[in-house]
RNA sequence: GGUGCCGUACCCAAGUGGUAAGGGACAGGUCUGCAAAACCUCUAUGCAUCGGUUCGAAUCCGAUCGGCACCUCCA
């Protein structure tokens, strides 16, 4: 199975050819743990999970690395603002380390319930300060840095290819159009590698360094940690589309300036999930979390299914109605699959028929071609509805496909554990009596009464079925 | 101001030169005392608008209108 993927560097879909024949290294920008992840963040991790699964499915020995940013994020004003972790700490009264621990835990709860495979290596920025300092020293030796106003800066004028990924036209950028330019910078696009400015006297996170006590610049951690775990050059670097112009641009500059080698072969970026008002942003205040979806009665996999219906390089518009539609689709899909299990006595047979093989080929072509998941999902529906293929063969195909979709397609849907209250049972009993006496007016009014109390009654061959509606 | 992306049915959405995937919703049918469930069937001569290229355009080119993103921290 030949995988192809869109490379932001070339702005085209390229055949995936690993640097080394037997292993693939993939680094994904992880969460900043000063707050809950919103569902826009989670869309990106779902996309990366799909890529992870497709590479594994294709037989590659994958090493997937993700960072946890628990330090050094500035809230605004370029390199001037307050650290987000610090602010959160001040607001909540918790220590910065407790904040990080709490939101890291919450992040993995979310990704776990979305069936996102935890990366092989997850690494915290605060555990890799020494690696970052070492990287700055390498840059210093090669003449890419300067010290000004107490901070160590990277000088982009020493790196002629600066901005290649984002195709920046440096002379036409209006730096400072929206923010104040840091007067310590020689070039407005220079960025901080190490802060020592005693701006925040009570800064909780600070470390000793050859340039004084301080803390690292934001971009540094990804360069230092990815190279530690994956080497000076590796295959894939993922992240959100917003990282192209600043974060990844700066990462490339400092990494390649330090090693003199090409750092990453394939740059893969996921588009945003937006709502009617546009981009989701934590800084807007209120934002949508997975817990909120769950509180509203959705299954986390409803959201995963929703993400699967759009291509990762297109913006996806979130609304409650769309999520409801995804929920309906996912539940119907599972119902159909349950029927297939029944029809085959839950026995699986390997793909043998031409029809089944054709479906499998179609599926693999779609997933291998720049993550065409929506088409792959359509193939699954085609399989489920097919009238020719042996149900036992279908089951093994579904199981195979679910290794990518990860929608728990072969598991029973969770049942409500709450017992039906006595009051409802009594009403249902009364209705059954009324029906027996062919008093349908009475039976129907009882059904209405039960519905008003939040339960639906269904008459089936095997008796009455009661389900909760609220 | 600079740069890029997008506009497909009631909603979400795939499709990037060969005659519009898929899901949800809606409607009709079978079944049922009636419902529900299940099953079956149906829903864009049309892809923002206008013009152009082509045997052929949702797909390529140009213009216009509308939306979004990036150039600040951000998935």
Short mmCIF file of C-alpha atoms (C1' of nucleotides) in Angstrom, two decimals:
data_model
loop_
_atom_site.label_atom_id
_atom_site.label_comp_id
_atom_site.label_asym_id
_atom_site.label_seq_id
_atom_site.Cartn_x
_atom_site.Cartn_y
_atom_site.Cartn_z
CA UNK A 1 0.00 0.00 0.00
CA UNK A 2 1.67 3.20 -1.18
CA UNK A 3 0.78 6.09 1.10
CA UNK A 4 0.72 9.63 -0.20
CA UNK A 5 0.42 12.76 1.86
CA UNK A 6 0.17 16.51 1.32
CA UNK A 7 3.43 18.20 2.21
CA UNK A 8 3.08 21.84 3.19
CA UNK A 9 6.70 22.39 2.18
CA UNK A 10 6.00 21.55 -1.48
CA UNK A 11 2.30 22.42 -1.34
CA UNK A 12 1.49 19.18 -3.10
CA UNK A 13 0.54 15.57 -2.42
CA UNK A 14 3.70 13.46 -2.46
CA UNK A 15 4.32 9.72 -2.27
CA UNK A 16 5.47 8.89 1.24
CA UNK A 17 9.01 7.53 1.19
CA UNK A 18 10.61 7.19 4.64
CA UNK A 19 14.16 8.36 5.26
CA UNK A 20 15.03 4.94 6.61
CA UNK A 21 13.58 1.80 5.10
CA UNK A 22 12.37 0.20 8.32
CA UNK A 23 11.27 2.97 10.65
CA UNK A 24 9.25 6.16 10.52
CA UNK A 25 9.64 9.06 12.94
CA UNK A 26 6.70 11.38 13.50
CA UNK A 27 6.58 14.40 15.79
CA UNK A 28 3.30 16.11 16.61
CA UNK A 29 2.95 19.41 18.41
CA UNK A 30 1.12 18.63 21.62
CA UNK A 31 -1.07 20.55 24.03
CA UNK A 32 -0.24 23.53 26.16
CA UNK A 33 -1.53 22.45 29.52
CA UNK A 34 -2.74 25.64 31.10
CA UNK A 35 -6.40 24.98 30.33
CA UNK A 36 -8.79 22.34 28.96
CA UNK A 37 -8.47 21.30 25.34
CA UNK A 38 -11.31 22.54 23.18
CA UNK A 39 -12.87 20.40 20.48
CA UNK A 40 -10.93 22.29 17.81
CA UNK A 41 -7.69 21.16 19.45
CA UNK A 42 -9.06 17.65 19.63
CA UNK A 43 -9.87 17.60 15.92
CA UNK A 44 -6.17 17.97 15.22
CA UNK A 45 -5.26 15.07 17.50
CA UNK A 46 -7.88 12.92 15.80
CA UNK A 47 -6.30 13.76 12.43
CA UNK A 48 -2.86 12.83 13.76
CA UNK A 49 -4.28 9.62 15.17
CA UNK A 50 -5.64 8.72 11.74
CA UNK A 51 -2.24 9.32 10.21
CA UNK A 52 -0.67 7.21 12.94
CA UNK A 53 -3.09 4.36 12.28
CA UNK A 54 -2.67 4.52 8.52
CA UNK A 55 1.11 4.35 8.77
CA UNK A 56 0.90 1.41 11.13
CA UNK A 57 -1.71 -0.27 8.92
CA UNK A 58 0.69 0.12 6.01
CA UNK A 59 3.29 -1.85 7.91
CA UNK A 60 5.65 0.91 9.01
CA UNK A 61 7.40 0.70 12.34
CA UNK A 62 6.32 4.08 13.65
CA UNK A 63 7.75 6.14 16.48
CA UNK A 64 5.25 8.82 17.36
CA UNK A 65 6.44 11.61 19.66
CA UNK A 66 4.35 14.35 21.21
CA UNK A 67 5.37 17.15 23.52
CA UNK A 68 3.51 18.52 26.51
CA UNK A 69 4.08 22.24 26.74
CA UNK A 70 4.13 23.00 30.43
CA UNK A 71 6.23 26.14 30.35
CA UNK A 72 7.02 29.27 28.48
CA UNK A 73 3.88 30.16 26.64
CA UNK A 74 3.30 33.87 26.48
CA UNK A 75 -0.21 35.14 26.55
CA UNK A 76 0.09 37.99 24.08
CA UNK A 77 2.24 40.81 22.79
CA UNK A 78 4.74 38.68 20.94
CA UNK A 79 7.58 37.98 23.29
CA UNK A 80 6.41 40.44 25.92
CA UNK A 81 3.34 39.02 27.61
CA UNK A 82 2.84 37.10 30.79
CA UNK A 83 3.37 33.36 30.78
CA UNK A 84 0.00 31.60 30.46
CA UNK A 85 0.94 28.99 33.03
CA UNK A 86 1.89 31.69 35.50
CA UNK A 87 -1.28 33.61 34.95
CA UNK A 88 -3.40 30.53 35.41
CA UNK A 89 -1.52 29.78 38.59
CA UNK A 90 -2.06 33.29 39.91
CA UNK A 91 -5.77 33.14 39.07
CA UNK A 92 -6.41 29.71 40.59
CA UNK A 93 -4.04 29.73 43.51
CA UNK A 94 -2.58 26.41 42.37
CA UNK A 95 1.11 25.92 41.67
CA UNK A 96 2.17 25.93 38.05
CA UNK A 97 3.16 22.28 38.36
CA UNK A 98 -0.26 21.34 39.71
CA UNK A 99 -1.92 23.24 36.89
CA UNK A 100 0.16 21.36 34.35
CA UNK A 101 -0.52 18.00 35.98
CA UNK A 102 -4.24 18.60 36.15
CA UNK A 103 -4.69 19.68 32.55
CA UNK A 104 -2.35 17.00 31.24
CA UNK A 105 -4.54 14.42 32.96
CA UNK A 106 -7.64 16.01 31.49
CA UNK A 107 -6.08 16.02 28.02
CA UNK A 108 -5.34 12.31 28.12
CA UNK A 109 -8.83 11.59 29.45
CA UNK A 110 -10.22 13.34 26.38
CA UNK A 111 -7.93 11.66 23.86
CA UNK A 112 -8.52 8.28 25.50
CA UNK A 113 -12.27 8.54 25.21
CA UNK A 114 -11.87 9.55 21.57
CA UNK A 115 -9.90 6.34 20.91
CA UNK A 116 -6.78 8.34 20.09
CA UNK A 117 -3.71 6.16 20.48
CA UNK A 118 -1.29 7.66 22.96
CA UNK A 119 1.99 8.48 21.19
CA UNK A 120 4.91 6.15 21.82
CA UNK A 121 6.74 8.97 23.57
CA UNK A 122 5.16 11.93 25.30
CA UNK A 123 7.65 14.41 26.67
CA UNK A 124 7.32 17.43 28.91
CA UNK A 125 9.16 20.63 28.14
CA UNK A 126 10.20 21.04 31.78
CA UNK A 127 12.03 17.70 31.65
CA UNK A 128 14.18 18.85 28.74
CA UNK A 129 15.57 22.20 29.76
CA UNK A 130 19.13 20.91 29.48
CA UNK A 131 18.54 19.75 25.90
CA UNK A 132 17.22 23.20 25.06
CA UNK A 133 20.23 24.89 26.61
CA UNK A 134 22.50 22.58 24.63
CA UNK A 135 20.72 23.54 21.45
CA UNK A 136 21.15 27.24 22.13
CA UNK A 137 24.84 26.62 22.74
CA UNK A 138 25.15 24.90 19.37
CA UNK A 139 23.44 27.85 17.72
CA UNK A 140 25.70 30.22 19.59
CA UNK A 141 28.82 28.39 18.37
CA UNK A 142 27.60 28.68 14.82
CA UNK A 143 26.95 32.38 15.16
CA UNK A 144 23.17 32.42 14.90
CA UNK A 145 22.45 34.19 18.18
CA UNK A 146 22.91 37.51 19.91
CA UNK A 147 22.16 38.82 23.36
CA UNK A 148 20.16 41.95 23.75
CA UNK A 149 18.27 43.41 26.66
CA UNK A 150 19.13 40.32 28.71
CA UNK A 151 17.57 37.82 26.29
CA UNK A 152 19.18 35.45 23.82
CA UNK A 153 17.74 35.92 20.33
CA UNK A 154 17.91 33.91 17.15
CA UNK A 155 19.03 36.07 14.24
CA UNK A 156 17.03 35.13 11.17
CA UNK A 157 19.42 37.05 8.93
CA UNK A 158 21.97 34.29 9.57
CA UNK A 159 19.57 31.75 8.07
CA UNK A 160 18.88 32.66 4.43
CA UNK A 161 16.14 30.07 3.91
CA UNK A 162 14.06 31.60 6.70
CA UNK A 163 10.34 31.42 5.94
CA UNK A 164 10.53 28.78 3.21
CA UNK A 165 7.76 26.62 4.70
CA UNK A 166 5.31 29.49 4.94
CA UNK A 167 6.60 31.12 1.73
CA UNK A 168 7.02 34.34 3.62
CA UNK A 169 8.03 37.37 1.62
CA UNK A 170 10.03 39.02 4.32
CA UNK A 171 10.23 42.42 2.72
CA UNK A 172 6.46 42.60 2.39
CA UNK A 173 5.50 41.50 5.87
CA UNK A 174 4.26 44.25 8.05
CA UNK A 175 5.63 43.18 11.39
CA UNK A 176 4.32 45.39 14.05
CA UNK A 177 1.06 46.02 12.28
CA UNK A 178 -0.78 44.46 15.17
CA UNK A 179 1.80 44.38 17.93
CA UNK A 180 4.63 46.47 19.30
CA UNK A 181 8.01 45.46 17.95
CA UNK A 182 10.51 44.40 20.60
CA UNK A 183 13.16 47.09 20.40
CA UNK A 184 15.89 44.66 21.41
CA UNK A 185 15.50 42.80 18.12
CA UNK A 186 17.78 43.45 15.19
CA UNK A 187 15.16 42.09 12.84
CA UNK A 188 11.49 42.18 13.82
CA UNK A 189 11.16 38.49 12.93
CA UNK A 190 13.96 37.43 15.28
CA UNK A 191 12.70 35.38 18.21
CA UNK A 192 13.77 34.65 21.76
CA UNK A 193 15.67 31.47 22.59
CA UNK A 194 16.20 32.23 26.29
CA UNK A 195 14.56 34.83 28.51
CA UNK A 196 16.52 36.21 31.43
CA UNK A 197 14.79 39.51 31.83
CA UNK A 198 13.79 39.87 35.43
CA UNK A 199 10.42 41.00 34.29
CA UNK A 200 8.46 38.56 36.38
CA UNK A 201 10.03 38.65 39.79
CA UNK A 202 7.93 35.83 41.13
CA UNK A 203 8.23 33.57 38.12
CA UNK A 204 7.80 30.06 39.51
CA UNK A 205 9.43 28.26 36.61
CA UNK A 206 13.01 29.30 36.06
CA UNK A 207 16.28 27.56 35.48
CA UNK A 208 19.93 28.39 35.59
CA UNK A 209 21.71 28.75 32.27
CA UNK A 210 24.97 30.10 30.80
CA UNK A 211 23.05 33.35 30.13
CA UNK A 212 21.55 33.67 33.58
CA UNK A 213 18.46 32.45 35.39
CA UNK A 214 15.44 32.39 33.15
CA UNK A 215 13.35 30.19 30.94
CA UNK A 216 13.33 28.96 27.34
CA UNK A 217 11.59 30.48 24.35
CA UNK A 218 8.53 28.67 23.16
CA UNK A 219 9.75 27.27 19.84
CA UNK A 220 12.81 25.67 21.36
CA UNK A 221 11.20 22.68 23.04
CA UNK A 222 9.94 21.09 19.84
CA UNK A 223 13.33 21.29 18.17
CA UNK A 224 15.21 19.99 21.19
CA UNK A 225 12.87 17.13 22.03
CA UNK A 226 12.15 15.94 18.50
CA UNK A 227 15.87 15.71 17.75
CA UNK A 228 16.53 13.94 21.03
CA UNK A 229 13.99 11.19 20.30
CA UNK A 230 13.99 11.05 16.51
CA UNK A 231 17.42 12.27 15.45
CA UNK A 232 18.62 15.35 13.56
CA UNK A 233 16.43 14.43 10.59
CA UNK A 234 13.11 12.63 10.69
CA UNK A 235 10.12 11.92 8.49
CA UNK A 236 6.98 13.72 9.58
CA UNK A 237 6.10 16.77 11.63
CA UNK A 238 2.43 17.50 12.27
CA UNK A 239 0.49 20.30 13.80
CA UNK A 240 -2.33 22.76 13.32
CA UNK A 241 -2.39 24.98 10.26
CA UNK A 242 -1.82 28.03 12.43
CA UNK A 243 1.68 26.86 13.24
CA UNK A 244 2.99 27.19 9.73
CA UNK A 245 3.97 30.79 9.65
CA UNK A 246 5.51 31.32 13.07
CA UNK A 247 6.07 28.27 15.22
CA UNK A 248 7.18 25.80 12.56
CA UNK A 249 9.02 28.48 10.62
CA UNK A 250 11.06 29.29 13.70
CA UNK A 251 11.56 25.64 14.62
CA UNK A 252 13.00 24.97 11.19
CA UNK A 253 15.34 27.94 11.45
CA UNK A 254 16.80 26.99 14.81
CA UNK A 255 16.96 23.25 14.07
CA UNK A 256 18.58 23.45 10.67
CA UNK A 257 20.88 26.28 11.69
CA UNK A 258 22.12 24.05 14.53
CA UNK A 259 22.66 20.87 12.50
CA UNK A 260 23.20 22.11 8.97
CA UNK A 261 20.90 19.31 7.80
CA UNK A 262 17.36 19.17 6.52
CA UNK A 263 15.33 18.62 9.65
CA UNK A 264 11.93 17.28 8.54
CA UNK A 265 10.91 15.66 5.28
CA UNK A 266 7.10 15.92 5.38
CA UNK A 267 5.17 18.77 6.99
CA UNK A 268 1.54 17.86 7.56
CA UNK A 269 -0.98 20.34 8.90
CA UNK A 270 -4.59 19.97 9.97
CA UNK A 271 -7.18 22.64 9.26
CA UNK A 272 -9.35 24.23 11.89
CA UNK A 273 -12.66 23.24 13.28
CA UNK A 274 -14.70 26.43 13.32
CA UNK A 275 -18.13 27.35 14.54
CA UNK A 276 -20.59 29.84 13.08
CA UNK A 277 -18.58 32.69 14.52
CA UNK A 278 -15.28 31.48 13.11
CA UNK A 279 -12.21 30.11 14.79
CA UNK A 280 -12.39 28.57 18.22
CA UNK A 281 -10.04 30.18 20.60
CA UNK A 282 -9.32 29.72 24.25
CA UNK A 283 -8.59 33.41 24.57
CA UNK A 284 -12.21 34.17 23.61
CA UNK A 285 -13.27 32.92 27.03
CA UNK A 286 -16.04 30.37 26.59
CA UNK A 287 -15.12 27.44 24.43
CA UNK A 288 -16.40 24.00 23.59
CA UNK A 289 -14.90 21.06 25.45
CA UNK A 290 -15.46 17.36 25.13
CA UNK A 291 -16.97 17.31 28.63
CA UNK A 292 -19.59 19.79 27.51
CA UNK A 293 -20.53 17.50 24.63
CA UNK A 294 -20.79 14.58 27.04
CA UNK A 295 -22.93 16.66 29.41
CA UNK A 296 -25.29 17.29 26.52
CA UNK A 297 -25.71 13.54 26.08
CA UNK A 298 -23.25 12.89 23.27
CA UNK A 299 -20.80 10.03 23.13
CA UNK A 300 -17.19 11.11 22.52
CA UNK A 301 -17.25 8.88 19.46
CA UNK A 302 -20.05 10.99 18.01
CA UNK A 303 -17.46 13.73 17.79
CA UNK A 304 -14.88 11.38 16.31
CA UNK A 305 -17.41 10.27 13.66
CA UNK A 306 -18.19 13.92 12.96
CA UNK A 307 -14.50 14.63 12.35
CA UNK A 308 -14.25 11.62 10.04
CA UNK A 309 -16.88 13.08 7.72
CA UNK A 310 -14.64 15.99 6.70
CA UNK A 311 -11.19 16.04 5.12
CA UNK A 312 -8.37 17.13 7.41
CA UNK A 313 -7.23 19.92 5.09
CA UNK A 314 -10.64 21.58 4.99
CA UNK A 315 -12.17 23.70 7.65
CA UNK A 316 -15.00 21.85 9.31
CA UNK A 317 -18.01 23.76 10.59
CA UNK A 318 -19.24 22.67 13.99
CA UNK A 319 -22.83 23.04 15.09
CA UNK A 320 -25.01 21.09 17.46
CA UNK A 321 -27.17 20.05 14.52
CA UNK A 322 -24.15 18.63 12.69
CA UNK A 323 -23.04 16.75 15.77
CA UNK A 324 -26.56 15.39 16.14
CA UNK A 325 -26.41 14.23 12.52
CA UNK A 326 -23.10 12.51 13.18
CA UNK A 327 -24.57 10.83 16.21
CA UNK A 328 -27.49 9.54 14.15
CA UNK A 329 -25.13 8.26 11.48
CA UNK A 330 -22.87 6.50 13.94
CA UNK A 331 -25.71 4.83 15.80
CA UNK A 332 -27.40 3.66 12.59
CA UNK A 333 -24.10 2.29 11.39
CA UNK A 334 -23.69 0.28 14.55
CA UNK A 335 -27.25 -1.01 14.35
CA UNK A 336 -26.62 -2.29 10.86
CA UNK A 337 -23.41 -3.91 12.00
CA UNK A 338 -25.21 -5.58 14.89
CA UNK A 339 -27.61 -7.06 12.37
CA UNK A 340 -24.66 -8.37 10.35
CA UNK A 341 -23.23 -9.98 13.47
CA UNK A 342 -26.54 -11.71 14.04
CA UNK A 343 -26.73 -12.86 10.44
CA UNK A 344 -23.27 -14.41 10.62
CA UNK A 345 -23.53 -15.77 14.19
CA UNK A 346 -20.63 -13.45 14.92
CA UNK A 347 -18.32 -15.60 12.87
CA UNK A 348 -15.61 -13.92 10.79
CA UNK A 349 -14.21 -15.23 7.57
CA UNK A 350 -11.22 -13.80 5.77
CA UNK A 351 -11.83 -11.86 2.58
CA UNK A 352 -12.24 -14.33 -0.27
CA UNK A 353 -14.83 -13.13 -2.76
CA UNK A 354 -14.07 -10.71 -5.54
CA UNK A 355 -16.73 -8.34 -4.24
CA UNK A 356 -15.20 -8.17 -0.77
CA UNK A 357 -11.71 -7.81 -2.19
CA UNK A 358 -12.89 -4.92 -4.37
CA UNK A 359 -14.31 -3.15 -1.30
CA UNK A 360 -11.08 -3.68 0.59
CA UNK A 361 -9.01 -2.31 -2.30
CA UNK A 362 -11.22 0.72 -2.54
CA UNK A 363 -10.93 1.35 1.19
CA UNK A 364 -7.15 1.06 1.18
CA UNK A 365 -6.81 3.34 -1.82
CA UNK A 366 -8.78 6.04 -0.05
CA UNK A 367 -6.99 5.90 3.27
CA UNK A 368 -3.61 5.77 1.56
CA UNK A 369 -4.34 8.79 -0.62
CA UNK A 370 -3.79 11.85 1.55
CA UNK A 371 -6.10 10.53 4.27
CA UNK A 372 -9.28 10.48 2.21
CA UNK A 373 -11.23 9.34 5.24
CA UNK A 374 -14.66 10.64 4.17
CA UNK A 375 -14.52 8.46 1.05
CA UNK A 376 -13.29 5.52 3.10
CA UNK A 377 -16.27 5.99 5.38
CA UNK A 378 -18.58 5.95 2.35
CA UNK A 379 -16.98 2.62 1.37
CA UNK A 380 -17.82 1.25 4.81
CA UNK A 381 -21.45 2.25 4.32
CA UNK A 382 -21.44 0.61 0.90
CA UNK A 383 -20.12 -2.59 2.48
CA UNK A 384 -22.67 -2.54 5.26
CA UNK A 385 -25.55 -2.15 2.82
CA UNK A 386 -24.23 -4.68 0.31
CA UNK A 387 -26.55 -7.60 -0.34
CA UNK A 388 -24.12 -10.03 -1.97
CA UNK A 389 -21.18 -10.32 0.37
CA UNK A 390 -21.20 -13.05 3.01
CA UNK A 391 -21.90 -11.50 6.45
CA UNK A 392 -18.95 -13.35 7.95
CA UNK A 393 -16.70 -11.81 5.33
CA UNK A 394 -18.27 -8.43 5.99
CA UNK A 395 -17.45 -8.72 9.67
CA UNK A 396 -13.77 -9.27 9.11
CA UNK A 397 -13.72 -6.34 6.69
CA UNK A 398 -15.49 -4.12 9.20
CA UNK A 399 -13.05 -5.12 11.91
CA UNK A 400 -10.20 -4.30 9.58
CA UNK A 401 -11.61 -0.89 8.66
CA UNK A 402 -12.27 -0.05 12.28
CA UNK A 403 -8.54 -0.32 12.93
CA UNK A 404 -8.46 3.06 11.16
CA UNK A 405 -11.81 4.59 12.06
CA UNK A 406 -11.64 3.45 15.70
CA UNK A 407 -15.37 3.85 16.26
CA UNK A 408 -15.79 0.65 18.31
CA UNK A 409 -18.01 -0.61 15.51
CA UNK A 410 -18.16 -4.17 16.77
CA UNK A 411 -18.96 -3.30 20.36
CA UNK A 412 -22.48 -3.13 21.70
CA UNK A 413 -23.71 0.40 22.16
CA UNK A 414 -23.68 1.37 25.81
CA UNK A 415 -27.00 0.87 27.50
CA UNK A 416 -28.51 3.26 29.99
CA UNK A 417 -27.79 1.80 33.40
CA UNK A 418 -30.50 3.79 35.14
CA UNK A 419 -33.38 1.48 35.95
CA UNK A 420 -36.81 2.53 34.72
CA UNK A 421 -38.71 4.01 37.69
CA UNK A 422 -41.58 2.09 39.25
CA UNK A 423 -43.96 4.86 38.31
CA UNK A 424 -43.21 4.40 34.61
CA UNK A 425 -43.39 0.64 34.83
CA UNK A 426 -46.83 0.93 36.41
CA UNK A 427 -48.04 3.20 33.61
CA UNK A 428 -46.67 0.82 31.01
CA UNK A 429 -48.45 -2.04 32.72
CA UNK A 430 -51.71 -0.08 32.67
CA UNK A 431 -51.25 0.61 28.99
CA UNK A 432 -50.67 -3.04 28.23
CA UNK A 433 -53.92 -3.85 30.03
CA UNK A 434 -55.76 -1.19 28.07
CA UNK A 435 -54.36 -2.58 24.83
CA UNK A 436 -55.44 -6.06 25.77
CA UNK A 437 -58.97 -4.70 26.23
CA UNK A 438 -58.63 -2.93 22.87
CA UNK A 439 -59.16 0.41 24.60
CA UNK A 440 -56.72 2.21 22.30
CA UNK A 441 -57.81 5.72 23.32
CA UNK A 442 -56.76 4.96 26.87
CA UNK A 443 -53.57 3.21 25.68
CA UNK A 444 -52.53 6.16 23.56
CA UNK A 445 -53.15 8.71 26.27
CA UNK A 446 -51.05 6.60 28.64
CA UNK A 447 -48.29 6.51 26.06
CA UNK A 448 -48.44 10.32 25.85
CA UNK A 449 -48.26 10.55 29.62
CA UNK A 450 -45.21 8.28 29.68
CA UNK A 451 -43.57 10.34 26.96
CA UNK A 452 -44.08 13.51 28.97
CA UNK A 453 -42.22 11.83 31.80
CA UNK A 454 -39.28 11.22 29.51
CA UNK A 455 -39.75 7.64 28.35
CA UNK A 456 -40.73 6.14 25.01
CA UNK A 457 -42.63 2.86 24.69
CA UNK A 458 -42.26 0.65 21.69
CA UNK A 459 -44.30 -2.48 21.00
CA UNK A 460 -42.13 -5.22 19.58
CA UNK A 461 -42.67 -8.87 18.82
CA UNK A 462 -41.05 -9.75 22.12
CA UNK A 463 -43.05 -7.33 24.22
CA UNK A 464 -42.81 -3.72 25.31
CA UNK A 465 -39.51 -1.86 25.10
CA UNK A 466 -38.95 1.22 27.26
CA UNK A 467 -36.24 3.76 26.48
CA UNK A 468 -35.33 7.07 27.98
CA UNK A 469 -35.74 10.07 25.74
CA UNK A 470 -34.16 12.75 27.93
"C1'" G B 1 -1.78 46.72 4.01
"C1'" G B 2 0.50 41.65 2.54
"C1'" U B 3 -0.49 36.24 1.91
"C1'" G B 4 -3.41 31.85 1.53
"C1'" C B 5 -7.96 28.91 1.64
"C1'" C B 6 -13.12 28.29 0.75
"C1'" G B 7 -18.43 28.97 -1.36
"C1'" U B 8 -21.72 21.77 -3.83
"C1'" A B 9 -29.43 19.87 -1.88
"C1'" C B 10 -32.93 21.62 4.19
"C1'" C B 11 -28.02 20.68 7.27
"C1'" C B 12 -22.91 18.52 7.38
"C1'" A B 13 -19.85 16.90 3.49
"C1'" A B 14 -16.80 14.07 -0.69
"C1'" G B 15 -15.54 14.91 -5.49
"C1'" U B 16 -10.10 19.17 -8.60
"C1'" G B 17 -11.34 17.97 -16.81
"C1'" G B 18 -15.52 12.92 -18.69
"C1'" U B 19 -21.21 13.91 -16.99
"C1'" A B 20 -22.78 15.12 -8.94
"C1'" A B 21 -19.93 9.74 -2.90
"C1'" G B 22 -21.76 9.30 1.95
"C1'" G B 23 -24.41 10.66 6.44
"C1'" G B 24 -28.38 13.29 8.92
"C1'" A B 25 -33.14 15.43 8.31
"C1'" C B 26 -37.74 15.37 5.38
"C1'" A B 27 -41.44 12.74 2.44
"C1'" G B 28 -43.88 8.22 0.49
"C1'" G B 29 -44.46 2.81 0.93
"C1'" U B 30 -44.49 -2.25 3.60
"C1'" C B 31 -45.62 -3.68 8.60
"C1'" U B 32 -48.81 -2.05 12.89
"C1'" G B 33 -55.24 -0.90 16.31
"C1'" C B 34 -52.19 3.60 15.90
"C1'" A B 35 -47.23 4.71 16.74
"C1'" A B 36 -42.11 3.32 17.23
"C1'" A B 37 -38.41 0.16 15.25
"C1'" A B 38 -37.03 -2.37 10.87
"C1'" C B 39 -36.94 -2.67 5.64
"C1'" C B 40 -37.83 -0.38 0.69
"C1'" U B 41 -38.16 4.11 -2.28
"C1'" C B 42 -37.48 9.21 -3.29
"C1'" U B 43 -34.81 14.24 -2.76
"C1'" A B 44 -29.14 19.07 -6.92
"C1'" U B 45 -29.87 18.80 -15.62
"C1'" G B 46 -27.34 21.32 -10.64
"C1'" C B 47 -21.95 22.79 -7.81
"C1'" A B 48 -22.01 31.63 -5.12
"C1'" U B 49 -22.64 35.02 -9.69
"C1'" C B 50 -21.05 36.51 -14.60
"C1'" G B 51 -17.79 35.75 -18.62
"C1'" G B 52 -13.81 32.73 -21.03
"C1'" U B 53 -10.83 28.10 -22.55
"C1'" U B 54 -12.33 22.98 -24.11
"C1'" C B 55 -15.49 17.94 -27.95
"C1'" G B 56 -16.59 18.12 -22.73
"C1'" A B 57 -15.95 22.33 -16.61
"C1'" A B 58 -18.25 21.77 -9.83
"C1'" U B 59 -13.24 20.89 -11.45
"C1'" C B 60 -8.84 25.21 -15.61
"C1'" C B 61 -8.55 30.98 -16.44
"C1'" G B 62 -10.52 36.06 -15.37
"C1'" A B 63 -13.86 39.33 -12.87
"C1'" U B 64 -17.55 40.18 -9.09
"C1'" C B 65 -20.00 39.05 -4.44
"C1'" G B 66 -19.76 36.45 0.27
"C1'" G B 67 -17.09 33.70 4.25
"C1'" C B 68 -12.60 32.02 6.89
"C1'" A B 69 -7.53 31.90 8.25
"C1'" C B 70 -2.36 33.59 8.76
"C1'" C B 71 1.24 37.89 9.14
"C1'" U B 72 0.37 38.38 17.82
"C1'" C B 73 -0.27 33.58 21.88
"C1'" C B 74 -3.08 29.67 19.28
"C1'" A B 75 -4.74 22.87 17.01
#
